[in-house]
mmCIF file of C-alpha atoms and ligand atoms in Angstrom:
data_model
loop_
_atom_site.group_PDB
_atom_site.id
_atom_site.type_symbol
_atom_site.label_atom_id
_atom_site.label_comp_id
_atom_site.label_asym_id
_atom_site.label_seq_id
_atom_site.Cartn_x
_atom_site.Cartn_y
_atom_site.Cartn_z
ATOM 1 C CA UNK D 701 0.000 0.000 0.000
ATOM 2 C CA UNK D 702 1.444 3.222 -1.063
ATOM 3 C CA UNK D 703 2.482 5.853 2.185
ATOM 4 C CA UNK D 704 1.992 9.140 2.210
ATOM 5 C CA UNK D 705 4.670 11.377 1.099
ATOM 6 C CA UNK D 706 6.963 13.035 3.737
ATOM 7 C CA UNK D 707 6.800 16.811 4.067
ATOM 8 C CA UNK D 708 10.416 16.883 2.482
ATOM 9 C CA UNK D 709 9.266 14.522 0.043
ATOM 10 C CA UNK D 710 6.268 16.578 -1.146
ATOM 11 C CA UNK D 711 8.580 19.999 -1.523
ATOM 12 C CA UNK D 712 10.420 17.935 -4.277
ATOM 13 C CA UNK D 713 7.827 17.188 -6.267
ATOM 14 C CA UNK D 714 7.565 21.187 -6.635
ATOM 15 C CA UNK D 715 8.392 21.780 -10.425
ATOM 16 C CA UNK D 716 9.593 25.570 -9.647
ATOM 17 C CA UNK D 717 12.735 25.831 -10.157
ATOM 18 C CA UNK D 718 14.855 26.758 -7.572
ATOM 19 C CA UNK D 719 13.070 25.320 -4.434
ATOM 20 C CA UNK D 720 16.063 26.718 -2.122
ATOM 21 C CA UNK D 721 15.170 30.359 -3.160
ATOM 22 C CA UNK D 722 11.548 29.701 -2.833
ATOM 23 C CA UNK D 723 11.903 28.425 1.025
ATOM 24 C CA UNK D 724 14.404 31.112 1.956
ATOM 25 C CA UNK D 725 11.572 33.484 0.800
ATOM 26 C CA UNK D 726 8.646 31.033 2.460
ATOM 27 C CA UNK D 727 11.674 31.841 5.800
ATOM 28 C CA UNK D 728 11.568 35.288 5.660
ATOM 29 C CA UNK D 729 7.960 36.291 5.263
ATOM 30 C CA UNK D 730 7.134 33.886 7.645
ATOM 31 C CA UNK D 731 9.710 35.654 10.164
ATOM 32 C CA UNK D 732 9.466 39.085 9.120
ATOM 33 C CA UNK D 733 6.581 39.200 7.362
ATOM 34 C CA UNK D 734 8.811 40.897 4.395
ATOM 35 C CA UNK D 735 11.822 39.505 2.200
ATOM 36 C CA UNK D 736 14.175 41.071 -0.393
ATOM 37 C CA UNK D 737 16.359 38.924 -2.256
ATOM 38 C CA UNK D 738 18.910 39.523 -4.237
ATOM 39 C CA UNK D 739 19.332 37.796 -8.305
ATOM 40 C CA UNK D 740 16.205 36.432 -7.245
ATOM 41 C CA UNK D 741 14.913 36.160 -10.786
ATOM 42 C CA UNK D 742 16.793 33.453 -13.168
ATOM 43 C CA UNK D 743 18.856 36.112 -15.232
ATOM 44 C CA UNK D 744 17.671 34.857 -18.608
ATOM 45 C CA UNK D 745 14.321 36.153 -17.505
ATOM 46 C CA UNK D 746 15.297 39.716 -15.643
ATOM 47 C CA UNK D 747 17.037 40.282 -19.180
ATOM 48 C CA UNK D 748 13.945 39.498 -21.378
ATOM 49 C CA UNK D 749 11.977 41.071 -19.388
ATOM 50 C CA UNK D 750 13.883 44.310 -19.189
ATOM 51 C CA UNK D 751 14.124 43.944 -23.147
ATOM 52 C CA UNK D 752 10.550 43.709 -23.338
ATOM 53 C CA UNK D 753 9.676 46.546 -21.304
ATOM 54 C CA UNK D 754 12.149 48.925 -22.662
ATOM 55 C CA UNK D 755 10.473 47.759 -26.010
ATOM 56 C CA UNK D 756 6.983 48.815 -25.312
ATOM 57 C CA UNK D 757 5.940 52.031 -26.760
ATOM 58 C CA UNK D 758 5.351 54.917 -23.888
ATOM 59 C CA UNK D 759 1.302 54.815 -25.824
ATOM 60 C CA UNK D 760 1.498 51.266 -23.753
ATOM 61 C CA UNK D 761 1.797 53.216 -20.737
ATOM 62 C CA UNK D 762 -0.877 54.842 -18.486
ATOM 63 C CA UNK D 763 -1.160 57.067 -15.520
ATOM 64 C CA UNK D 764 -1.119 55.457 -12.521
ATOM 65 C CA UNK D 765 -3.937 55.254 -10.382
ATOM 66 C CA UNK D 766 -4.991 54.201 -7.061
ATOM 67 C CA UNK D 767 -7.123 51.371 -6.489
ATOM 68 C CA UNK D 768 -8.541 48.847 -8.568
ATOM 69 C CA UNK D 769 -9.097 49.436 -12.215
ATOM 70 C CA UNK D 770 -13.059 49.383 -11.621
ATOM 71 C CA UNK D 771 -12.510 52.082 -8.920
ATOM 72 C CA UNK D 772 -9.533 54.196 -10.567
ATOM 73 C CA UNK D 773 -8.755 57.007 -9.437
ATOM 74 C CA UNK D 774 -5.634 59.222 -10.648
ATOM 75 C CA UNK D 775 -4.333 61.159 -7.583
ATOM 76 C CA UNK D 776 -0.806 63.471 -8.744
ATOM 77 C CA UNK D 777 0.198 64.245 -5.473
ATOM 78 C CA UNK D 778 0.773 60.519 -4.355
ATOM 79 C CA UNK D 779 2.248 59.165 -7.535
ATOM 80 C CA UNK D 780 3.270 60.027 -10.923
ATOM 81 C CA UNK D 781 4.716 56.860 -12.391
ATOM 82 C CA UNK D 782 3.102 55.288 -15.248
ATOM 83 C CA UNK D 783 1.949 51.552 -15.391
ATOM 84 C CA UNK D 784 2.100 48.747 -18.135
ATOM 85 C CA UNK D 785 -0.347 45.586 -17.086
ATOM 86 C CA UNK D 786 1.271 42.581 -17.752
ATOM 87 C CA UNK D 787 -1.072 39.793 -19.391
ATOM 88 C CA UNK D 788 0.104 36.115 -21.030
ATOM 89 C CA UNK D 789 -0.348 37.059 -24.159
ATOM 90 C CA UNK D 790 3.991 37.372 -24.813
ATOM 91 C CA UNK D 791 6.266 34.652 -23.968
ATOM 92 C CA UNK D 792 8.300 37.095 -21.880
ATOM 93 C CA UNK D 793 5.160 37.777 -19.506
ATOM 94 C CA UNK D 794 3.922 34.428 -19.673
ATOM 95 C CA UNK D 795 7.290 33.349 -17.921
ATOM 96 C CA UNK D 796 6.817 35.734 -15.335
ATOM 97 C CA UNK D 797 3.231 34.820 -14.790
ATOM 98 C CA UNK D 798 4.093 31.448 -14.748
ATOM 99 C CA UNK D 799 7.340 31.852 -12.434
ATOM 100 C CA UNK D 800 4.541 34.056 -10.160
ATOM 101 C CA UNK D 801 2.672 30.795 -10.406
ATOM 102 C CA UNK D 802 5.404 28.896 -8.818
ATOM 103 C CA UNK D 803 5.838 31.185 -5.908
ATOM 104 C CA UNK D 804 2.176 31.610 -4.697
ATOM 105 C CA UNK D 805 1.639 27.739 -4.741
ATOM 106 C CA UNK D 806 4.932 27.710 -2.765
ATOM 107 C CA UNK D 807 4.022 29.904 -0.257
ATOM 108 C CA UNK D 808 0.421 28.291 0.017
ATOM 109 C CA UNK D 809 1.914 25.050 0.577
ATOM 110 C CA UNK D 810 4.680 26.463 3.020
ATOM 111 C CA UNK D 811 2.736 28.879 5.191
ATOM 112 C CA UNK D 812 -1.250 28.274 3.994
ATOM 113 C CA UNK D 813 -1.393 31.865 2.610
ATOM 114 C CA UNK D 814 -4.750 30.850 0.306
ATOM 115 C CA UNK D 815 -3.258 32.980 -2.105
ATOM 116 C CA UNK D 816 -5.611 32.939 -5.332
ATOM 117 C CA UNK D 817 -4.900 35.024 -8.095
ATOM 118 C CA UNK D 818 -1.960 37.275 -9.049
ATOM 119 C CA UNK D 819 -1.644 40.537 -11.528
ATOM 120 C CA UNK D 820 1.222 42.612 -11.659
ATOM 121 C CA UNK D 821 2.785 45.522 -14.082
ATOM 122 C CA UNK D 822 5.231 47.116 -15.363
ATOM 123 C CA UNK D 823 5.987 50.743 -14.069
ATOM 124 C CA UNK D 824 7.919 53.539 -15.353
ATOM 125 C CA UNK D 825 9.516 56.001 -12.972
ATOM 126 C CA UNK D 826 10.909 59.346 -15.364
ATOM 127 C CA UNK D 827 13.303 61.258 -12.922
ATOM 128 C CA UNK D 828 12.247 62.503 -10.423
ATOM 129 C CA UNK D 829 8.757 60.339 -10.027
ATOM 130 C CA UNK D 830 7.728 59.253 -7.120
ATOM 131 C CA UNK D 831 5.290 57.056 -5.391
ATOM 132 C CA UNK D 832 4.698 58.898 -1.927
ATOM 133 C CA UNK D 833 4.363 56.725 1.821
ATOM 134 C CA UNK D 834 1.070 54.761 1.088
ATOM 135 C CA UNK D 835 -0.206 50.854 1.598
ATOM 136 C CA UNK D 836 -1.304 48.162 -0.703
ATOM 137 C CA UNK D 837 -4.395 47.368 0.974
ATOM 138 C CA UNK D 838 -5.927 48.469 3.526
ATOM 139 C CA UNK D 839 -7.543 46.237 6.379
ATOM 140 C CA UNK D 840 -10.458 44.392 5.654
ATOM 141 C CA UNK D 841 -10.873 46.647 2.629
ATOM 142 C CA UNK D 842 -9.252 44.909 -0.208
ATOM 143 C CA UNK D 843 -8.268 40.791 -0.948
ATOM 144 C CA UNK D 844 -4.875 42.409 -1.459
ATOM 145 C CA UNK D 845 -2.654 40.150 0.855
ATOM 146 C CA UNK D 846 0.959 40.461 -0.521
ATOM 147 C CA UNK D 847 2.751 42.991 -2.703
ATOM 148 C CA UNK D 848 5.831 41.891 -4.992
ATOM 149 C CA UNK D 849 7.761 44.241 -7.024
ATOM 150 C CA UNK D 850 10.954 43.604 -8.619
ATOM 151 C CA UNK D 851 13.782 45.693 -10.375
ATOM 152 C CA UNK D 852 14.895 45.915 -13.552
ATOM 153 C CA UNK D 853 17.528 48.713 -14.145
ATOM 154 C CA UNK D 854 21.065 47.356 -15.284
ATOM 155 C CA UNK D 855 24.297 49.027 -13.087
ATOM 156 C CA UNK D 856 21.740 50.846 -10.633
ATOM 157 C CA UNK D 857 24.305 52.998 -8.275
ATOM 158 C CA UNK D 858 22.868 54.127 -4.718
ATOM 159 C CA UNK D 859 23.567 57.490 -5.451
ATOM 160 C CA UNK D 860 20.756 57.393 -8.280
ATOM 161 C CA UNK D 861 18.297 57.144 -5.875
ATOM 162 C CA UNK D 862 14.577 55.831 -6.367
ATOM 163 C CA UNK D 863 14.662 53.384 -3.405
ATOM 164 C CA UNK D 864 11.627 51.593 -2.567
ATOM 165 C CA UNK D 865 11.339 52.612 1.682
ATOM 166 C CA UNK D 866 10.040 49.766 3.445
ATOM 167 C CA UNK D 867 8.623 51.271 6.862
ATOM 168 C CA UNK D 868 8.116 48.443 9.873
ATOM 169 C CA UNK D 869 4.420 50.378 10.686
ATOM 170 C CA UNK D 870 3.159 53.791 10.900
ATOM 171 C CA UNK D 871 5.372 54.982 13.232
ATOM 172 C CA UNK D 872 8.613 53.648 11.537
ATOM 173 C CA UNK D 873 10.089 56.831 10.378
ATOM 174 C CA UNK D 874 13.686 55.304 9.374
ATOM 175 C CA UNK D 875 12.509 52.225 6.823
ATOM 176 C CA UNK D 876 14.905 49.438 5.381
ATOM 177 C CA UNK D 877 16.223 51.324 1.721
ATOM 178 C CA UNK D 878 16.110 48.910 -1.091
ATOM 179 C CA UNK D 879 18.263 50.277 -3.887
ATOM 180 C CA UNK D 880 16.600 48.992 -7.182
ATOM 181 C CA UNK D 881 18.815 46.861 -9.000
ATOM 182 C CA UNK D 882 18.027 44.414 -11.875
ATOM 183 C CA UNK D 883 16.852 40.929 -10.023
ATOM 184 C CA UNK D 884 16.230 41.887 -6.798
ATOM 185 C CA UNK D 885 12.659 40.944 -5.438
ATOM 186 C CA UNK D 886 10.777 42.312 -2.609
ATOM 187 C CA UNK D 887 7.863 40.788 -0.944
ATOM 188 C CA UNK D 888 5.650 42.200 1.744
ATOM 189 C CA UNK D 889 2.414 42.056 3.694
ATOM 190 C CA UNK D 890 0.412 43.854 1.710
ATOM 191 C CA UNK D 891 -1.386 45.579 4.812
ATOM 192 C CA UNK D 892 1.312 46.151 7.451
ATOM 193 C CA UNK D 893 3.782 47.953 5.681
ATOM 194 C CA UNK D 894 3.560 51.452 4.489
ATOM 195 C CA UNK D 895 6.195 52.010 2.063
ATOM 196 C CA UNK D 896 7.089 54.855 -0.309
ATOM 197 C CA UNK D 897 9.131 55.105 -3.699
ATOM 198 C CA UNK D 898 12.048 57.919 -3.567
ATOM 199 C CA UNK D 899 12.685 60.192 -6.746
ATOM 200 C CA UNK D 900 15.517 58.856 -8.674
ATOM 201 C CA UNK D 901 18.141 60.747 -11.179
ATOM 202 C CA UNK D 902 17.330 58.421 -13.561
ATOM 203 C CA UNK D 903 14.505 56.285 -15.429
ATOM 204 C CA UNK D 904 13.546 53.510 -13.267
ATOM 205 C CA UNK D 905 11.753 50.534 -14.608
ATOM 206 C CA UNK D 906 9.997 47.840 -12.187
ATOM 207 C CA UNK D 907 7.399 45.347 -12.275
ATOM 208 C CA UNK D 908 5.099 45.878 -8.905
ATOM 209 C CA UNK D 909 2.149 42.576 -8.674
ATOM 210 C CA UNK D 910 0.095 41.946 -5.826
ATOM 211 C CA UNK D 911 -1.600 38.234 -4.968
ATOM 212 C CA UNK D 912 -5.404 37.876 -3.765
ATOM 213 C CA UNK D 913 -7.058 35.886 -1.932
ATOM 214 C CA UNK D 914 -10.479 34.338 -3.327
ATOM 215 C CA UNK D 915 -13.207 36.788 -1.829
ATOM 216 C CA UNK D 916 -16.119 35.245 -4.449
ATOM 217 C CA UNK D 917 -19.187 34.784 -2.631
ATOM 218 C CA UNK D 918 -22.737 33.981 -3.810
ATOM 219 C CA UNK D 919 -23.148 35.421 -6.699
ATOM 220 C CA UNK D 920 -20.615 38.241 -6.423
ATOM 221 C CA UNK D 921 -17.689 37.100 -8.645
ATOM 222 C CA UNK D 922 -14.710 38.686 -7.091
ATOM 223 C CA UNK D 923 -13.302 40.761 -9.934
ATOM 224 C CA UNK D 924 -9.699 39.935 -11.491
ATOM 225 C CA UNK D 925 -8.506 43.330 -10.363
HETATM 226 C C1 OGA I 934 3.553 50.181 -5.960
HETATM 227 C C2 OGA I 934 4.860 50.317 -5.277
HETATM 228 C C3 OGA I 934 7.256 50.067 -5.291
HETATM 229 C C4 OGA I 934 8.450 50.142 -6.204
HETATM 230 O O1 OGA I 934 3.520 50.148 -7.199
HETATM 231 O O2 OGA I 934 2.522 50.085 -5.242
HETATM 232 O O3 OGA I 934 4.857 50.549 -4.101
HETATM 233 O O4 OGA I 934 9.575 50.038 -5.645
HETATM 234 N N1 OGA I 934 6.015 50.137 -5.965
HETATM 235 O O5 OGA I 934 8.316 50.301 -7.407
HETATM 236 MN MN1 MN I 935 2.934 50.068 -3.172
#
């Protein structure tokens, strides 16, 4: 009679690739509740996807809003960047969807998050944009449960500025800096922290994507964004 599989045994049947990344991130949030990693994304992929989005017209690009598309609001004074959705429809973001994929059912399996569905974009910072202090999602209002954004600027130096500030809560004046380099991936609880986006000297180019939980009930479908 066959046995059930081991926990170990079970995290090897995950097809993701690099399952050792994957549980150092599964570590962290669990811990902190946040994580940024380093060459986080295979480098074949941060470099088609930072072809890709250099490639797309500026007409592909929108004003930023706040809030979900159906409730869109633009608001100057908190943000000026301008945002590229990312569908499957290219192979480029069907990787990233699909290495998006591999995360959320790792962290579902590792630390029950019920995470449901993702969607993500790209975002263009000009110099001197800026995304001012604000949260993801706030409590009980939104199925917003964790934020990703990663990087994708080649030979980023500190002194070009356009950090993303992570703050620890609202009183957290001091935040962890995270310079934006190509590869690096941040994760975070999408309603504890507050975080801003610093003006840089240069164009800055990130993908930000946020994973939902399911919040369809009766015969309310729980829209994709
Ligand atoms: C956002 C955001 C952070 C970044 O788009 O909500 O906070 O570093 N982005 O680009
Ligand atoms: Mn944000």
């Amino acid at each position: 009679m066959a046995t059930a599989l081991t926990f170990a045994e079970l995290q090897q049947c995950d097809d993701s690739g690099d399952s050792a990344l994957l549980d150092r991130i599964a570590d962290d949030l669990y811990r902190d509740g946040y994580c940024i990693m380093d060459n986080a994304l295979p480098e074949p992929m941060t470099q088609a996807l930072s072809a890709y989005q250099k490639a797309l017209s500026e007409q592909q690009f929108s004003e930023a809003g706040i809030g979900r598309k159906s409730l869109f609001h633009k608001n100057e004074s908190v943000r000026t960047d301008k945002v590229c959705w990312i569908d499957g429809s290219s192979q480029v973001g069907a990787q990233w969807l699909e290495w998006c994929h591999s995360l959320k059912a790792h962290l579902n399996k590792r630390l029950f998050m019920g995470l449901f569905s993702f969607e993500s974009h790209f975002a263009h910072y000009r110099p001197g944009d800026f995304y001012k202090r604000h949260y993801d999602a706030f409590k009980g209002a939104s199925n917003r449960v964790l934020s990703l954004v990663t990087y994708l600027n080649k030979e980023w130096d500190a002194l070009d500025g356009g950090e993303l500030v992570l703050y620890k809560d609202d009183a957290d004046t001091a935040g962890v800096r995270v310079t934006p380099k190509l590869g690096t991936v941040v994760l975070f609880l999408s309603e504890e922290f507050p975080h801003e986006v610093r003006p840089a000297t240069r164009d800055r180019y990130s993908i930000a994507g946020w994973f939902r939980v399911n919040t369809t009930s009766g015969n309310r479908i729980d829209p994709p964004r």
